[in-house]
Short mmCIF file of C-alpha atoms and ligand atoms in Angstrom, two decimals:
data_model
loop_
_atom_site.label_atom_id
_atom_site.label_comp_id
_atom_site.label_asym_id
_atom_site.label_seq_id
_atom_site.Cartn_x
_atom_site.Cartn_y
_atom_site.Cartn_z
CA MET A 16 61.83 97.73 88.60
CA SER A 17 65.01 98.12 87.33
CA GLU A 18 68.36 99.82 88.94
CA LEU A 19 68.37 103.46 89.96
CA PHE A 20 71.23 103.24 86.58
CA TYR A 21 68.67 102.23 84.12
CA GLN A 22 66.00 104.18 85.43
CA THR A 23 64.54 106.83 82.84
CA ALA A 24 65.33 110.65 82.78
CA GLN A 25 60.94 110.30 83.13
CA GLU A 26 61.31 108.39 86.53
CA LEU A 27 64.25 110.15 87.92
CA ARG A 28 62.87 113.52 87.78
CA ALA A 29 59.13 111.89 89.57
CA LYS A 30 61.04 110.26 92.14
CA ILE A 31 63.29 113.79 92.73
CA GLY A 32 60.40 115.47 92.95
CA SER A 33 58.82 113.37 95.06
CA GLY A 34 61.45 112.98 97.57
CA GLU A 35 61.70 109.17 96.92
CA ILE A 36 65.28 110.07 95.84
CA SER A 37 67.85 112.41 95.85
CA SER A 38 69.33 114.15 93.50
CA ARG A 39 72.90 113.20 94.83
CA GLU A 40 71.69 109.52 94.71
CA ALA A 41 70.37 109.67 90.84
CA VAL A 42 74.25 111.40 90.17
CA MET A 43 75.85 109.19 92.19
CA SER A 44 74.28 105.95 90.44
CA CYS A 45 75.73 106.77 87.12
CA LEU A 46 79.03 107.98 88.50
CA GLU A 47 79.86 104.28 90.29
CA ARG A 48 77.90 102.56 86.66
CA ILE A 49 80.90 105.07 85.29
CA ASN A 50 83.51 103.44 87.18
CA ALA A 51 81.75 99.78 86.97
CA VAL A 52 81.21 99.58 83.16
CA GLU A 53 84.28 102.74 81.83
CA PRO A 54 87.06 100.55 81.73
CA LYS A 55 84.67 98.02 78.78
CA VAL A 56 82.74 100.85 77.32
CA GLN A 57 84.99 103.98 77.00
CA ALA A 58 82.24 106.15 76.13
CA PHE A 59 83.76 109.42 77.73
CA LEU A 60 86.36 111.83 77.57
CA THR A 61 86.03 113.82 80.53
CA VAL A 62 84.25 112.77 83.59
CA THR A 63 82.63 115.80 86.06
CA SER A 64 81.95 114.28 89.11
CA GLN A 65 82.69 116.85 91.27
CA GLU A 66 81.14 119.87 89.40
CA ALA A 67 77.95 116.91 88.77
CA LEU A 68 77.65 116.41 92.96
CA ALA A 69 77.52 119.81 93.91
CA GLN A 70 74.73 121.04 91.10
CA ALA A 71 73.29 118.07 92.58
CA ASP A 72 72.99 118.80 95.97
CA ALA A 73 72.05 122.73 94.93
CA ILE A 74 68.92 121.00 93.84
CA ASP A 75 68.38 118.90 96.76
CA LYS A 76 68.71 122.18 98.59
CA ARG A 77 66.04 123.82 96.28
CA ARG A 78 63.54 121.23 96.91
CA ALA A 79 64.43 121.33 100.51
CA ASN A 80 63.41 124.68 100.35
CA GLY A 81 60.06 124.16 98.88
CA GLU A 82 60.90 125.36 95.24
CA ALA A 83 59.09 124.48 92.59
CA LEU A 84 62.03 122.43 90.03
CA PRO A 85 62.30 122.53 86.76
CA PRO A 86 61.27 119.49 84.54
CA LEU A 87 64.82 118.18 84.24
CA ALA A 88 65.52 118.96 88.06
CA GLY A 89 68.33 116.91 89.60
CA VAL A 90 68.79 114.15 86.08
CA PRO A 91 72.24 113.45 84.98
CA ILE A 92 72.89 114.10 81.29
CA ALA A 93 76.28 113.41 79.27
CA LEU A 94 77.24 115.58 76.33
CA LYS A 95 78.84 114.89 72.93
CA ASP A 96 82.77 116.51 73.41
CA ASN A 97 81.77 118.99 70.88
CA MET A 98 79.12 121.37 72.70
CA CYS A 99 81.30 124.18 74.83
CA THR A 100 80.95 123.78 78.42
CA LYS A 101 82.55 126.77 80.27
CA GLY A 102 85.46 125.61 82.44
CA VAL A 103 85.22 122.21 81.06
CA ARG A 104 87.83 120.85 78.58
CA THR A 105 86.06 120.30 75.26
CA THR A 106 87.72 118.61 72.38
CA ALA A 107 85.96 117.91 69.73
CA GLY A 108 87.45 114.43 69.76
CA SER A 109 90.57 116.10 68.42
CA ARG A 110 94.04 116.54 69.78
CA ILE A 111 94.24 120.37 67.87
CA LEU A 112 91.78 120.77 71.03
CA ASP A 113 93.32 118.51 73.81
CA ASN A 114 93.51 121.30 76.38
CA PHE A 115 90.44 123.63 75.69
CA VAL A 116 88.81 125.00 77.90
CA PRO A 117 86.13 127.24 76.64
CA PRO A 118 85.17 130.52 78.03
CA TYR A 119 81.25 130.44 77.68
CA SER A 120 78.78 127.49 77.21
CA ALA A 121 76.57 126.27 74.39
CA THR A 122 73.29 127.35 73.89
CA VAL A 123 72.14 123.85 74.56
CA VAL A 124 74.31 123.73 77.68
CA ASN A 125 72.75 127.16 79.04
CA ARG A 126 69.00 125.64 78.45
CA LEU A 127 69.73 122.25 79.86
CA GLU A 128 71.26 123.90 83.05
CA ALA A 129 68.31 125.95 83.43
CA ALA A 130 66.19 122.99 82.88
CA GLY A 131 67.61 121.99 85.77
CA ALA A 132 69.67 118.56 84.47
CA ILE A 133 73.18 118.17 85.78
CA LEU A 134 76.32 117.33 83.33
CA ILE A 135 78.14 114.19 84.46
CA GLY A 136 80.73 113.72 81.47
CA LYS A 137 81.88 115.00 77.62
CA ALA A 138 81.29 111.77 75.15
CA ASN A 139 83.92 110.62 73.17
CA LEU A 140 83.20 111.25 69.80
CA ASP A 141 84.62 110.91 65.94
CA GLU A 142 87.25 114.16 65.44
CA PHE A 143 85.06 116.68 64.86
CA ALA A 144 82.49 114.23 64.17
CA MET A 145 83.67 113.14 61.10
CA GLY A 146 82.87 109.47 60.95
CA SER A 147 81.00 106.74 62.12
CA SER A 148 82.54 104.65 64.80
CA THR A 149 84.72 106.88 66.92
CA GLU A 150 87.65 105.43 65.46
CA ASN A 151 88.62 108.53 64.26
CA SER A 152 88.93 110.07 67.59
CA GLY A 153 92.04 111.36 68.38
CA PHE A 154 91.79 109.62 71.90
CA PHE A 155 90.23 106.20 71.57
CA THR A 156 87.94 104.16 70.22
CA SER A 157 84.36 103.76 72.33
CA ARG A 158 83.05 100.37 72.24
CA ASN A 159 79.43 98.86 72.18
CA PRO A 160 78.19 97.80 75.31
CA TRP A 161 76.01 94.95 73.39
CA ASP A 162 79.21 93.58 72.33
CA THR A 163 82.66 95.56 72.96
CA GLU A 164 84.55 94.12 70.05
CA ARG A 165 82.30 96.09 68.02
CA VAL A 166 81.63 100.16 67.38
CA PRO A 167 79.06 101.78 69.01
CA GLY A 168 78.58 103.67 65.54
CA GLY A 169 79.16 107.10 65.35
CA SER A 170 79.84 110.01 65.15
CA SER A 171 78.38 110.55 68.78
CA GLY A 172 79.47 106.97 69.74
CA GLY A 173 80.39 108.14 73.07
CA SER A 174 77.05 109.59 73.70
CA ALA A 175 75.10 106.35 72.67
CA ALA A 176 77.39 104.19 74.22
CA ALA A 177 76.91 105.64 77.61
CA VAL A 178 73.02 105.98 77.34
CA ALA A 179 72.91 102.37 76.60
CA ALA A 180 75.33 101.16 79.34
CA GLY A 181 73.49 102.58 82.11
CA GLU A 182 76.15 105.38 82.77
CA ALA A 183 74.03 108.07 81.81
CA PRO A 184 70.21 107.92 81.36
CA ILE A 185 70.32 110.69 78.42
CA ALA A 186 72.56 112.73 76.59
CA LEU A 187 73.39 114.92 73.24
CA GLY A 188 74.72 114.49 70.67
CA SER A 189 75.05 116.13 66.67
CA ASP A 190 73.60 115.23 63.47
CA THR A 191 75.17 115.77 60.60
CA GLY A 192 74.72 112.69 58.04
CA GLY A 193 73.71 110.29 60.44
CA SER A 194 75.63 110.96 63.77
CA ILE A 195 72.87 110.41 65.75
CA ARG A 196 70.42 108.01 64.38
CA GLN A 197 73.55 105.75 63.31
CA PRO A 198 74.55 104.84 67.00
CA ALA A 199 71.34 105.41 68.38
CA GLY A 200 70.41 102.18 66.11
CA LEU A 201 73.69 100.29 66.50
CA CYS A 202 73.10 100.75 70.08
CA GLY A 203 69.52 100.15 70.78
CA VAL A 204 68.68 103.31 72.36
CA VAL A 205 66.23 106.06 70.34
CA GLY A 206 68.08 108.99 68.84
CA LEU A 207 66.48 112.11 67.50
CA LYS A 208 68.03 114.39 64.81
CA PRO A 209 65.49 117.06 64.90
CA THR A 210 64.78 119.64 62.09
CA TYR A 211 67.55 121.93 60.57
CA GLY A 212 66.84 125.14 62.52
CA ARG A 213 65.07 123.64 65.49
CA VAL A 214 67.80 123.44 68.05
CA SER A 215 70.27 126.28 68.15
CA ARG A 216 74.37 125.36 67.30
CA TYR A 217 75.54 128.00 68.84
CA GLY A 218 78.33 126.93 70.99
CA LEU A 219 79.05 124.04 68.96
CA ILE A 220 82.00 123.19 67.55
CA ALA A 221 81.11 123.32 63.13
CA TYR A 222 81.43 120.59 60.68
CA ALA A 223 79.56 121.35 58.34
CA SER A 224 77.15 124.13 58.99
CA SER A 225 74.28 123.63 56.50
CA LEU A 226 73.82 119.89 57.72
CA ASP A 227 75.03 120.13 61.47
CA GLN A 228 72.07 119.99 63.62
CA ILE A 229 71.80 119.31 67.58
CA GLY A 230 69.58 116.03 69.11
CA THR A 231 68.83 113.76 71.59
CA PHE A 232 69.68 110.46 72.81
CA GLY A 233 67.39 108.55 75.28
CA ARG A 234 66.28 104.83 76.52
CA SER A 235 62.78 106.05 75.54
CA VAL A 236 60.80 108.20 73.00
CA TYR A 237 59.32 110.11 76.10
CA ASP A 238 62.96 111.22 77.44
CA CYS A 239 63.89 112.57 73.90
CA ALA A 240 60.62 114.38 73.81
CA LEU A 241 61.75 115.82 77.71
CA GLN A 242 65.46 117.11 76.00
CA LEU A 243 64.05 118.56 72.77
CA ASN A 244 61.37 120.73 74.80
CA ALA A 245 64.51 121.84 76.84
CA ILE A 246 66.50 122.44 73.86
CA ALA A 247 64.48 123.34 71.20
CA GLY A 248 63.50 127.36 70.01
CA TYR A 249 64.73 130.82 68.30
CA ASP A 250 68.13 131.82 69.60
CA PRO A 251 69.57 134.91 68.44
CA LEU A 252 73.01 133.61 68.64
CA ASP A 253 72.62 131.43 65.85
CA SER A 254 70.99 132.97 62.49
CA THR A 255 69.85 129.32 61.61
CA SER A 256 67.59 128.68 63.95
CA ALA A 257 64.66 129.12 63.54
CA ASN A 258 61.46 131.29 64.93
CA VAL A 259 58.93 128.69 65.01
CA GLY A 260 57.08 127.82 68.37
CA VAL A 261 58.27 125.37 70.73
CA PRO A 262 55.02 122.59 71.64
CA ASP A 263 55.29 120.35 74.76
CA TYR A 264 56.54 117.14 72.71
CA THR A 265 55.37 115.19 75.51
CA HIS A 266 52.04 115.75 74.84
CA ALA A 267 52.75 113.42 71.31
CA CYS A 268 53.94 110.51 73.14
CA GLY A 269 51.33 108.18 74.34
CA LYS A 270 48.91 109.18 71.47
CA ASP A 271 47.16 106.40 69.08
CA ILE A 272 48.07 106.46 65.70
CA GLN A 273 44.96 105.45 64.08
CA GLY A 274 44.59 106.51 60.39
CA LEU A 275 48.39 107.95 60.21
CA ARG A 276 49.87 107.33 56.81
CA ILE A 277 53.07 105.51 56.34
CA GLY A 278 55.04 105.65 53.06
CA ILE A 279 57.75 103.03 52.66
CA PRO A 280 60.68 104.22 50.10
CA LYS A 281 61.56 101.66 48.10
CA GLU A 282 65.25 102.65 47.57
CA PHE A 283 66.27 102.39 51.29
CA PHE A 284 65.98 98.66 50.91
CA GLU A 285 68.12 99.02 47.76
CA GLN A 286 71.13 100.59 49.87
CA GLY A 287 72.99 97.18 50.34
CA VAL A 288 70.73 96.62 53.30
CA SER A 289 71.07 93.29 54.50
CA ALA A 290 67.87 90.59 54.71
CA GLU A 291 67.66 90.69 58.52
CA VAL A 292 67.52 94.30 58.81
CA ALA A 293 65.10 94.72 56.02
CA GLY A 294 63.35 91.81 57.52
CA ALA A 295 63.15 93.71 61.31
CA VAL A 296 62.19 96.64 59.68
CA ARG A 297 59.09 94.96 57.58
CA LYS A 298 58.05 93.29 61.02
CA ALA A 299 57.46 96.72 62.83
CA VAL A 300 56.14 97.93 60.10
CA SER A 301 53.35 95.56 60.36
CA GLN A 302 53.13 96.51 64.17
CA LEU A 303 52.52 99.88 62.79
CA ILE A 304 49.71 98.54 60.69
CA LYS A 305 48.33 96.90 63.52
CA LEU A 306 48.79 99.99 65.43
CA GLY A 307 45.85 101.88 63.01
CA ALA A 308 48.32 102.97 60.08
CA SER A 309 48.29 102.58 56.52
CA ILE A 310 50.97 101.90 54.69
CA GLU A 311 52.27 102.27 50.58
CA MET A 312 55.57 101.72 49.08
CA CYS A 313 56.64 105.07 47.76
CA SER A 314 60.31 106.70 45.51
CA LEU A 315 61.80 109.43 46.52
CA PRO A 316 64.09 108.91 43.28
CA HIS A 317 67.27 110.89 44.06
CA THR A 318 68.23 108.95 47.29
CA ASP A 319 71.14 107.43 45.16
CA TYR A 320 72.70 110.95 44.72
CA ALA A 321 72.71 111.71 48.16
CA LEU A 322 75.73 109.94 49.37
CA ALA A 323 77.93 111.54 46.57
CA ALA A 324 76.70 115.15 47.18
CA TYR A 325 76.89 114.72 50.76
CA TYR A 326 80.40 114.27 50.41
CA ILE A 327 81.03 117.03 48.33
CA ILE A 328 79.02 119.41 50.55
CA ALA A 329 79.98 118.34 53.87
CA PRO A 330 84.19 118.52 53.42
CA ALA A 331 83.48 121.72 51.72
CA GLU A 332 82.06 123.27 54.59
CA CYS A 333 84.28 121.43 57.22
CA SER A 334 87.29 122.91 54.93
CA SER A 335 85.78 126.08 55.83
CA ASN A 336 84.99 125.81 59.35
CA LEU A 337 88.42 124.26 60.44
CA ALA A 338 90.23 126.77 58.66
CA ARG A 339 90.45 128.53 62.44
CA PHE A 340 92.78 126.05 63.91
CA ASP A 341 95.67 127.76 63.21
CA GLY A 342 97.76 127.28 66.36
CA VAL A 343 97.57 130.75 66.77
CA LYS A 344 93.98 131.85 68.96
CA TYR A 345 92.92 128.62 70.82
CA GLY A 346 94.15 125.09 71.09
CA HIS A 347 97.35 123.12 70.24
CA ARG A 348 100.44 125.02 68.74
CA THR A 349 103.79 123.44 67.64
CA ASN A 350 106.41 123.60 69.82
CA GLU A 351 108.67 123.92 66.78
CA LEU A 352 110.04 127.20 65.29
CA ALA A 353 108.89 127.26 62.16
CA GLY A 354 108.19 130.25 61.02
CA HIS A 355 105.01 132.32 60.19
CA ILE A 356 102.68 130.55 57.64
CA GLY A 357 104.89 126.96 59.19
CA LEU A 358 103.70 127.49 62.84
CA THR A 359 100.12 127.28 61.06
CA GLU A 360 100.78 123.80 58.78
CA LYS A 361 103.48 122.12 61.36
CA THR A 362 100.25 122.72 63.89
CA ARG A 363 97.57 121.27 62.05
CA ASP A 364 99.74 118.51 60.57
CA GLU A 365 100.38 117.50 64.49
CA GLY A 366 96.66 118.35 65.38
CA PHE A 367 94.82 116.58 62.82
CA GLY A 368 94.23 113.26 62.20
CA ASP A 369 94.27 111.73 58.80
CA GLU A 370 90.70 111.35 58.18
CA VAL A 371 89.92 115.15 59.34
CA LYS A 372 93.02 116.21 56.86
CA GLN A 373 91.49 114.17 53.56
CA ARG A 374 87.85 115.99 54.08
CA ILE A 375 90.50 119.36 54.22
CA MET A 376 91.99 118.60 51.12
CA ILE A 377 88.77 117.31 48.90
CA GLY A 378 86.60 120.24 50.15
CA THR A 379 89.17 122.65 49.55
CA TYR A 380 90.14 120.97 45.89
CA ALA A 381 85.98 121.33 45.21
CA LEU A 382 85.53 124.97 46.61
CA SER A 383 88.89 125.94 44.24
CA ALA A 384 88.49 128.76 41.38
CA GLY A 385 87.76 126.13 38.45
CA TYR A 386 86.16 123.12 40.11
CA TYR A 387 83.70 124.72 41.97
CA ASP A 388 80.60 124.75 39.22
CA ALA A 389 81.94 121.51 38.57
CA TYR A 390 81.32 119.68 41.84
CA TYR A 391 80.07 122.39 44.90
CA LYS A 392 77.45 123.85 42.93
CA ARG A 393 76.22 120.44 40.88
CA ALA A 394 76.13 119.05 44.53
CA GLN A 395 73.80 121.47 45.87
CA GLN A 396 71.58 121.36 42.73
CA VAL A 397 71.63 117.75 43.58
CA ARG A 398 70.80 118.45 46.77
CA THR A 399 67.20 120.72 45.91
CA LEU A 400 66.29 117.57 43.99
CA ILE A 401 67.36 115.73 47.20
CA LEU A 402 64.56 117.95 48.91
CA ARG A 403 61.83 118.33 46.31
CA ASP A 404 61.78 114.60 47.02
CA TYR A 405 60.92 114.71 50.33
CA GLN A 406 58.22 117.63 49.77
CA ARG A 407 56.27 115.77 47.52
CA ALA A 408 55.97 112.72 49.58
CA PHE A 409 54.87 114.53 52.39
CA GLU A 410 51.99 115.72 50.36
CA LYS A 411 50.94 112.34 50.85
CA PHE A 412 52.54 111.03 53.70
CA ASP A 413 52.77 112.15 57.35
CA VAL A 414 55.82 109.48 58.18
CA LEU A 415 58.34 107.78 56.00
CA ALA A 416 59.54 104.51 57.54
CA THR A 417 63.31 102.44 56.68
CA PRO A 418 66.02 100.98 58.30
CA VAL A 419 68.52 103.38 60.54
CA THR A 420 71.85 101.41 59.13
CA PRO A 421 72.04 98.76 56.07
CA ALA A 422 73.86 96.21 59.31
CA PRO A 423 73.99 95.51 62.80
CA ALA A 424 77.43 97.09 64.66
CA PHE A 425 80.79 96.07 62.72
CA LYS A 426 83.74 95.21 64.32
CA VAL A 427 86.40 97.75 65.57
CA GLY A 428 88.61 97.65 62.68
CA GLU A 429 86.83 95.98 60.20
CA LYS A 430 86.19 98.77 57.85
CA ALA A 431 89.52 99.77 57.20
CA ASP A 432 88.17 101.29 53.57
CA PRO A 433 86.95 104.85 54.18
CA MET A 434 84.25 103.76 51.38
CA ALA A 435 83.10 101.34 53.61
CA MET A 436 82.72 103.18 56.76
CA LYS A 437 80.56 105.77 54.60
CA LEU A 438 78.38 103.48 53.20
CA ALA A 439 77.35 102.93 56.75
CA ASP A 440 75.23 106.46 56.47
CA VAL A 441 73.49 105.67 53.56
CA CYS A 442 70.14 105.38 54.72
CA THR A 443 70.47 109.02 57.33
CA LEU A 444 72.36 111.42 55.39
CA PRO A 445 69.28 112.17 52.53
CA ILE A 446 67.86 113.07 55.71
CA ASN A 447 69.96 115.76 56.31
CA MET A 448 70.27 117.13 53.25
CA ALA A 449 67.03 117.71 53.03
CA GLY A 450 66.96 118.91 56.37
CA VAL A 451 63.64 117.20 57.48
CA PRO A 452 63.56 115.63 61.20
CA ALA A 453 64.19 111.66 61.98
CA LEU A 454 64.22 109.26 64.89
CA SER A 455 65.95 105.75 65.41
CA VAL A 456 63.97 103.52 67.24
CA PRO A 457 65.18 100.39 68.45
CA CYS A 458 62.98 97.23 66.26
CA GLY A 459 64.94 94.31 67.08
CA PHE A 460 67.60 92.12 67.07
CA VAL A 461 69.97 90.24 64.41
CA GLU A 462 72.33 88.03 66.06
CA GLY A 463 72.24 89.41 69.21
CA LEU A 464 72.90 93.35 68.17
CA PRO A 465 70.50 95.77 68.20
CA VAL A 466 69.05 97.42 64.85
CA GLY A 467 66.84 100.70 64.86
CA LEU A 468 63.51 101.87 62.82
CA GLN A 469 64.23 105.75 61.19
CA LEU A 470 60.91 107.31 61.00
CA ILE A 471 60.99 110.88 58.58
CA ALA A 472 58.77 113.79 59.41
CA LYS A 473 58.37 116.97 57.40
CA HIS A 474 59.91 120.09 58.72
CA PHE A 475 59.26 120.83 62.43
CA ASP A 476 57.14 118.17 62.54
CA GLU A 477 58.78 116.33 65.29
CA GLU A 478 55.58 115.72 67.70
CA THR A 479 54.61 112.79 64.47
CA LEU A 480 57.70 111.21 65.15
CA PHE A 481 56.96 110.92 68.57
CA ARG A 482 53.80 110.15 68.44
CA THR A 483 54.52 106.97 65.98
CA ALA A 484 57.96 106.26 67.65
CA SER A 485 55.79 106.23 70.95
CA ALA A 486 53.38 104.15 70.02
CA TYR A 487 55.07 101.66 68.39
CA GLU A 488 57.57 101.40 71.72
CA GLN A 489 54.48 100.99 73.63
CA ALA A 490 53.40 98.04 71.84
CA THR A 491 57.08 96.10 72.04
CA ASP A 492 59.76 95.37 74.43
CA TRP A 493 63.10 96.14 72.48
CA HIS A 494 63.56 99.24 74.83
CA ASN A 495 63.43 97.31 78.28
CA GLN A 496 65.79 95.15 76.97
CA HIS A 497 69.73 96.15 78.25
CA PRO A 498 73.43 94.40 78.01
CA ASN A 499 75.01 91.94 79.78
CA LEU A 500 78.27 93.82 80.95
N1 LIG B 25 79.32 109.62 59.11
C1 LIG B 25 79.52 111.05 58.60
C2 LIG B 25 80.35 111.95 58.17
O1 LIG B 25 81.01 111.36 58.73
C3 LIG B 25 78.40 111.33 58.91
C4 LIG B 25 79.09 112.35 60.63
C5 LIG B 25 77.72 113.47 61.37
O2 LIG B 25 76.61 112.87 61.01
N2 LIG B 25 78.77 113.98 62.24
O3 LIG B 25 80.40 113.44 57.75
#
């Protein structure tokens, strides 16, 4: 049996329920692990030890009183630090929110609390979720637990690293262009980006609102299903959340995939994907065939345009969303006496990092009179073409299978060129443009570093993702391997 800190949420919940361990013990095992490995991994911006222990004791008391416990009772969880937590500092990885303590919690935070989960800390990210490595964090760079000279991916790199390192069994992240699946792939854990609209974003600090979606990290497919059960569903506080029923996603785990039709979009192997990564994905696909699936090559012809269109739409929406950080209502305010307009200018100059500033400028330009039609409108038209590619593919297939990233984790500082960094998401961001759900599951190692298999399904069909990924997981041993820290 693995150490307590490497147990899954499913195992911890069962043991807490039966009284084999207390919730306090589960929380302590994570806090001790954080103490031991955090100097190397640097996954957390804030660790909420005291609050977590108090909540654990409350759960243990409820159990002692014979109360029926909710599905995540006593299970520790980490949250990407762009989700508002009442009374707990929330930075979005930006100096401009260095000391921001939200007066309310995000809907996902309230739902996790209702499910009995225990917040143990807020995980590092690229500033406002813009990036693929956590190197754009205004605070520090998190490290890949498999090789601490390398990045954990991003932007939800802190969440992925924490789960891979045993600092938390499960975590939430957000995914606008790959920010859950890419770090999950690079850290060797499972990551799910649900359908756009599946999970409420109320209280998620917005980056690009037509693409942002909250999702889950776990060391097993089942643990992602458990979390989605807790956070999915309609929320009147987010007008983009869909009023679509929420099944019990854990029921999709452990089913067979006999007769499942899998499409392999050829464009995804032409995006600078390394031969080793392509090889690992091909092996994974052979495994799926052995399990009873049928495979056919297919084409999503507009895939090539996704990156260019994404990098118009996302900065355009970011420039609008980040206008609220003006030094007046909350967050950092310059100390200089600079007059009314100067106050905003100086505050933003001091508070935002270079990548964020660059995107605000590009986005403002793309939305300005005279350029709007040439850039923003055309990018939206391309987006419709991409969506149609997926709709057509899902007339024929239940699932599409691709690599998650072109290569395994790169070294800290290696991708100084912003374009090279953006290419790290070339396999993930087309999916956000279409709004469909996708999941990354560990499918092997390249030179000792984990790589992932991406599975994509039609809108609101997360169940098929869980079913396929859990069948694959049960037939392989990748998820049982842990980094040597
Ligand atoms: N790396 C992409 C970007 O910088 C995606 C980030 C994300 O999904 N939040 O926009």
